[in-house]
mmCIF file of C-alpha atoms in Angstrom:
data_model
loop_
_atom_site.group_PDB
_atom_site.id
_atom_site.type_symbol
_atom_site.label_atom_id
_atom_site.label_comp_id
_atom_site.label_asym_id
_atom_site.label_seq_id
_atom_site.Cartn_x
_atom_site.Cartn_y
_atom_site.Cartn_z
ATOM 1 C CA UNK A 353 0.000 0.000 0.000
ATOM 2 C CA UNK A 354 1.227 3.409 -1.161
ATOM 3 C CA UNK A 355 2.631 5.468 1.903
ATOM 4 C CA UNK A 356 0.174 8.733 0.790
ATOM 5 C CA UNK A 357 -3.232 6.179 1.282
ATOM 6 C CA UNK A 358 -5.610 7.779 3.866
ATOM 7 C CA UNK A 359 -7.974 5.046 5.866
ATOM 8 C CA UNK A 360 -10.383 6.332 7.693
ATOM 9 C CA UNK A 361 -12.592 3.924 9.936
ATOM 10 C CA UNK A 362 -16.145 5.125 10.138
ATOM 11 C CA UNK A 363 -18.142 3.367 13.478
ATOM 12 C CA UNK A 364 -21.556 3.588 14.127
ATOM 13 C CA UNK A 365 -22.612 3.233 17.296
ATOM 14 C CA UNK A 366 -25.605 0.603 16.511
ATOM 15 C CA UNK A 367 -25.292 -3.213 15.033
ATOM 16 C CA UNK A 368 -28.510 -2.895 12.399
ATOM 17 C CA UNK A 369 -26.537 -3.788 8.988
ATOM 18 C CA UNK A 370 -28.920 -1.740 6.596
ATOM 19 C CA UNK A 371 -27.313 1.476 8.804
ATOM 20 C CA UNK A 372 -23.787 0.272 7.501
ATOM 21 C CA UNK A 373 -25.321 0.242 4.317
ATOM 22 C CA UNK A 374 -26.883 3.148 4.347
ATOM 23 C CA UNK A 375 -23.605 4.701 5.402
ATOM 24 C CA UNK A 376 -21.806 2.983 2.428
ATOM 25 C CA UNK A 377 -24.988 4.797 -0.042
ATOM 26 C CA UNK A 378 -24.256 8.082 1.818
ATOM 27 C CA UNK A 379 -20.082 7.556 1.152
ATOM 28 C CA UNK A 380 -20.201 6.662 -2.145
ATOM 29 C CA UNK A 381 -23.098 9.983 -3.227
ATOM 30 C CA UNK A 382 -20.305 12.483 -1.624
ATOM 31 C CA UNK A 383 -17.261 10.984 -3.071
ATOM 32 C CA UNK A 384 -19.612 10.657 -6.852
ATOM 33 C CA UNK A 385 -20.596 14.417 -6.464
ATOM 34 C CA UNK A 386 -16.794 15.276 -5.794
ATOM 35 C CA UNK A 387 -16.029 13.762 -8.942
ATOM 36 C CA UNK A 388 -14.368 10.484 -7.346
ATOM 37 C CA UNK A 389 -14.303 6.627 -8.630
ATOM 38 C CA UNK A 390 -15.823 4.401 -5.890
ATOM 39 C CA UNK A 391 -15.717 1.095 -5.178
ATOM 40 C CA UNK A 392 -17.327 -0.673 -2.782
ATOM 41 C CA UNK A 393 -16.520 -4.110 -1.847
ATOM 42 C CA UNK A 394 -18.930 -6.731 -0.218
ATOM 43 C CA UNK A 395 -18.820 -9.778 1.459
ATOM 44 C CA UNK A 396 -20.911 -12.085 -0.619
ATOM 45 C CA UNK A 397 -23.071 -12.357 -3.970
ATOM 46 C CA UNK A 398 -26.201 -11.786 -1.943
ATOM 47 C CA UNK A 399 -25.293 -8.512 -0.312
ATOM 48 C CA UNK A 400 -24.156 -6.785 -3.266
ATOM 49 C CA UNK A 401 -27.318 -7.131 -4.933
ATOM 50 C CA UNK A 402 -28.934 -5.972 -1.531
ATOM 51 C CA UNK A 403 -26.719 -2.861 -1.558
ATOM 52 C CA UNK A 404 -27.368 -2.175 -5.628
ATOM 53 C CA UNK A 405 -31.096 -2.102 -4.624
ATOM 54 C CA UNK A 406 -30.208 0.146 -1.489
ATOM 55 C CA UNK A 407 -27.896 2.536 -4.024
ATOM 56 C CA UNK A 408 -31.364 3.436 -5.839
ATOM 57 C CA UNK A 409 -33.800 3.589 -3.242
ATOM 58 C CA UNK A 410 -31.755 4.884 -0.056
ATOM 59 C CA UNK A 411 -32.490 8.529 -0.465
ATOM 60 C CA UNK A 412 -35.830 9.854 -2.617
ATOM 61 C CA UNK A 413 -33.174 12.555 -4.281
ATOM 62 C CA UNK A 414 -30.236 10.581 -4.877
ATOM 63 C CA UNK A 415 -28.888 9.327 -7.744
ATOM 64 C CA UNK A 416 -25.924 7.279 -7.831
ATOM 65 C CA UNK A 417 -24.890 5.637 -11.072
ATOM 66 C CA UNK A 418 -23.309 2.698 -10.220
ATOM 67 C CA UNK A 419 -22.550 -1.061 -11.380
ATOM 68 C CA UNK A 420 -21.299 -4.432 -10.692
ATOM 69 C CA UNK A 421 -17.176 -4.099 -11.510
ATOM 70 C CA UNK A 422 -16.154 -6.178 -14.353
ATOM 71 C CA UNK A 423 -13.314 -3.958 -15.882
ATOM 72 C CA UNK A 424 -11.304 -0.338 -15.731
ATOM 73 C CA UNK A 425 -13.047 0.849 -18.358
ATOM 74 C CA UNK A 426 -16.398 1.056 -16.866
ATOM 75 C CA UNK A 427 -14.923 3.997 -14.992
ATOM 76 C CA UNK A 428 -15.297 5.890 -17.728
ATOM 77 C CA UNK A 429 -19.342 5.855 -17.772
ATOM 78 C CA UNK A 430 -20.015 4.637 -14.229
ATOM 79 C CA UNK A 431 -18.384 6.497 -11.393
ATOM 80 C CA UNK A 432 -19.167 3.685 -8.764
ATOM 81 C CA UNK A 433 -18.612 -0.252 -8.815
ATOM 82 C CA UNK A 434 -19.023 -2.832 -6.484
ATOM 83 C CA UNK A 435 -17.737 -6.376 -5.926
ATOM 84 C CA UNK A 436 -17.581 -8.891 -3.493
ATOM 85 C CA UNK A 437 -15.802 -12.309 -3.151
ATOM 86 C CA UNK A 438 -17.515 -14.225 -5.423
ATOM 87 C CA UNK A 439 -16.633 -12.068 -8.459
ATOM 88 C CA UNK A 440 -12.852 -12.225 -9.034
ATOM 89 C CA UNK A 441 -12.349 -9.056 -10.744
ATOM 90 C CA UNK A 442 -11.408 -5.836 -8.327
ATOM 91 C CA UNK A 443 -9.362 -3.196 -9.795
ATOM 92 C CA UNK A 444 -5.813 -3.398 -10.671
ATOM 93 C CA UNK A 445 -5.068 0.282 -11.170
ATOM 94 C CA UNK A 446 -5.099 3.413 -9.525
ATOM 95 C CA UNK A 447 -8.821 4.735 -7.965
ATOM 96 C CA UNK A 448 -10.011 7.464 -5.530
ATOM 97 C CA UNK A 449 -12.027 5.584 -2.933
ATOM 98 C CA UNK A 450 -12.485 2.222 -1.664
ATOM 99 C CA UNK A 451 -15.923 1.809 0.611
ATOM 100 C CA UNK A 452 -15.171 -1.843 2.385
ATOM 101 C CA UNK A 453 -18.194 -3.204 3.888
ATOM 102 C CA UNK A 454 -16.323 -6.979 3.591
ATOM 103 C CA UNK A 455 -14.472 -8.415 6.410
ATOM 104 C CA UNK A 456 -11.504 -8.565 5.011
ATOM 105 C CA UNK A 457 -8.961 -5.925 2.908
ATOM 106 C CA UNK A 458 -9.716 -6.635 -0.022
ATOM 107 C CA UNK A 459 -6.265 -7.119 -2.395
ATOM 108 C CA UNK A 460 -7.680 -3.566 -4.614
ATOM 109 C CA UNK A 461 -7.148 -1.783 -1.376
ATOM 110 C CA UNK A 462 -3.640 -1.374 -2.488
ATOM 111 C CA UNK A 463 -4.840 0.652 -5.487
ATOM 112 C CA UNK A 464 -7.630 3.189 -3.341
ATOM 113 C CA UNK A 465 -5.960 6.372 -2.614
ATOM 114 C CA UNK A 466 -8.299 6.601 0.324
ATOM 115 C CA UNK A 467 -10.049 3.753 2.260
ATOM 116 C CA UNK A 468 -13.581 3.996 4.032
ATOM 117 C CA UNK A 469 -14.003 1.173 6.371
ATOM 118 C CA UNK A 470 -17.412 0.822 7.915
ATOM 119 C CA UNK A 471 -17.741 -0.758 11.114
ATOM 120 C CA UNK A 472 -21.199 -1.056 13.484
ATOM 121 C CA UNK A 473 -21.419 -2.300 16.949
ATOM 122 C CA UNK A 474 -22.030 -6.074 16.031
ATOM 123 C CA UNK A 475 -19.659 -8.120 18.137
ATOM 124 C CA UNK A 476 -18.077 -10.299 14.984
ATOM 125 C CA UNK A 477 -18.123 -7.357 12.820
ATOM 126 C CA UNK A 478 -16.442 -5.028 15.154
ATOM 127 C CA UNK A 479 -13.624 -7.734 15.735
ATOM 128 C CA UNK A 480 -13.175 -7.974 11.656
ATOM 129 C CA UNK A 481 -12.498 -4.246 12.194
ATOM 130 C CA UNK A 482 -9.991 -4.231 14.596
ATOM 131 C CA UNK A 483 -8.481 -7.158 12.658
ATOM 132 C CA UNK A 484 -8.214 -4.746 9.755
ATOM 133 C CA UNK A 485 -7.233 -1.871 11.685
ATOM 134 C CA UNK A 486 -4.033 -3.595 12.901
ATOM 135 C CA UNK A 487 -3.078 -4.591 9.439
ATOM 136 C CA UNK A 488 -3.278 -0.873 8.454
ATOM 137 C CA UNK A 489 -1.176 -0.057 10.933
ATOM 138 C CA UNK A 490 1.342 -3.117 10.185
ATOM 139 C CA UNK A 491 1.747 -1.350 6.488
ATOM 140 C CA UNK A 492 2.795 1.872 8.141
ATOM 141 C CA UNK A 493 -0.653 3.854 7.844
ATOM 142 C CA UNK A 494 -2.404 5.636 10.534
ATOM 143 C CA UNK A 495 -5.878 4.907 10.614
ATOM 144 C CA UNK A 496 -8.461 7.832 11.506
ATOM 145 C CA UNK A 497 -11.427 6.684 13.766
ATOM 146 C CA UNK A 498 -14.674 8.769 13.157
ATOM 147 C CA UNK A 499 -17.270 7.618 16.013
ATOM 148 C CA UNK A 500 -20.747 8.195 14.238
ATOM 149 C CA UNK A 501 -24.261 7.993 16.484
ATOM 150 C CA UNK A 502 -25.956 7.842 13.489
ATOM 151 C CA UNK A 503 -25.949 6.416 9.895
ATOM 152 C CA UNK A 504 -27.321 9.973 8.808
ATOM 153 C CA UNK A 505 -24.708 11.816 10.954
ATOM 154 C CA UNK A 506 -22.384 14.271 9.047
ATOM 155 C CA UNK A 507 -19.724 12.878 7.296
ATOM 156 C CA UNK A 508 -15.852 14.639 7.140
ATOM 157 C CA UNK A 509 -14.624 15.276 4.152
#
């Protein structure tokens, strides 16, 4: 991982999924409106469909054009992809933000100029974040913690 990556670790205070989510929809509007490429990285098959529903419906004035990552290229149209661990292909060149709602880093982390990791209060899920939070700071980054009561509280920039 480059030495100029920023990872910041976004916790929410409650363990409902859909507010990680929600949070992820919220992450990936901003960083689309400030002319960013996104991707967000899931766990499994099933989730990322749940989250490309979410990425439509999650705000009634929101629009975020988005897509299931197959290559670079789609970059060019689509300003936010998503994968997860079923689908092999991540990205193997250089992108603005990585949203990681997996439990794992994924191996296109290395490629994000800036990491978003989203962490709730669920006991397993918490632990996956320390886990990852450790190896962040075993590559010689410094990992920001940004303690959020909300899923709609304000997000720094």
């Amino acid at each position: 991982m480059a030495a100029t990556q920023r990872v910041d670790f976004f916790v929410l205070s409650g363990a409902e999924e859909r507010s990680r989510w929600k949070l992820a929809c919220r992450l990936a509007e901003q960083q689309y409106l400030a002319g960013r490429r996104v991707f967000i990285w899931l766990e499994d098959r099933q989730s990322l469909e749940r989250l490309d529903e979410l990425l439509w419906t999650f705000a009634d004035r929101s629009f975020v054009p988005h897509e299931i990552f197959a290559q670079a290229q789609q970059w060019q149209d689509t300003p936010v992809l998503m994968g997860c661990q079923s689908l092999p292909a991540q990205p193997v060149q250089p992108y603005d933000v990585l949203v990681n709602l997996g439990s794992a880093i994924p191996a296109s982390a290395e490629h994000a100029t800036r990491i978003a990791e989203l962490v709730d209060a669920d006991e397993p899920r918490r632990r996956a974040g320390r886990d990852r939070f450790r190896q962040y700071r075993d590559r010689g980054l410094a990992p920001q913690t940004h303690a959020l009561a909300a899923e709609d509280a304000p997000l720094p920039t």
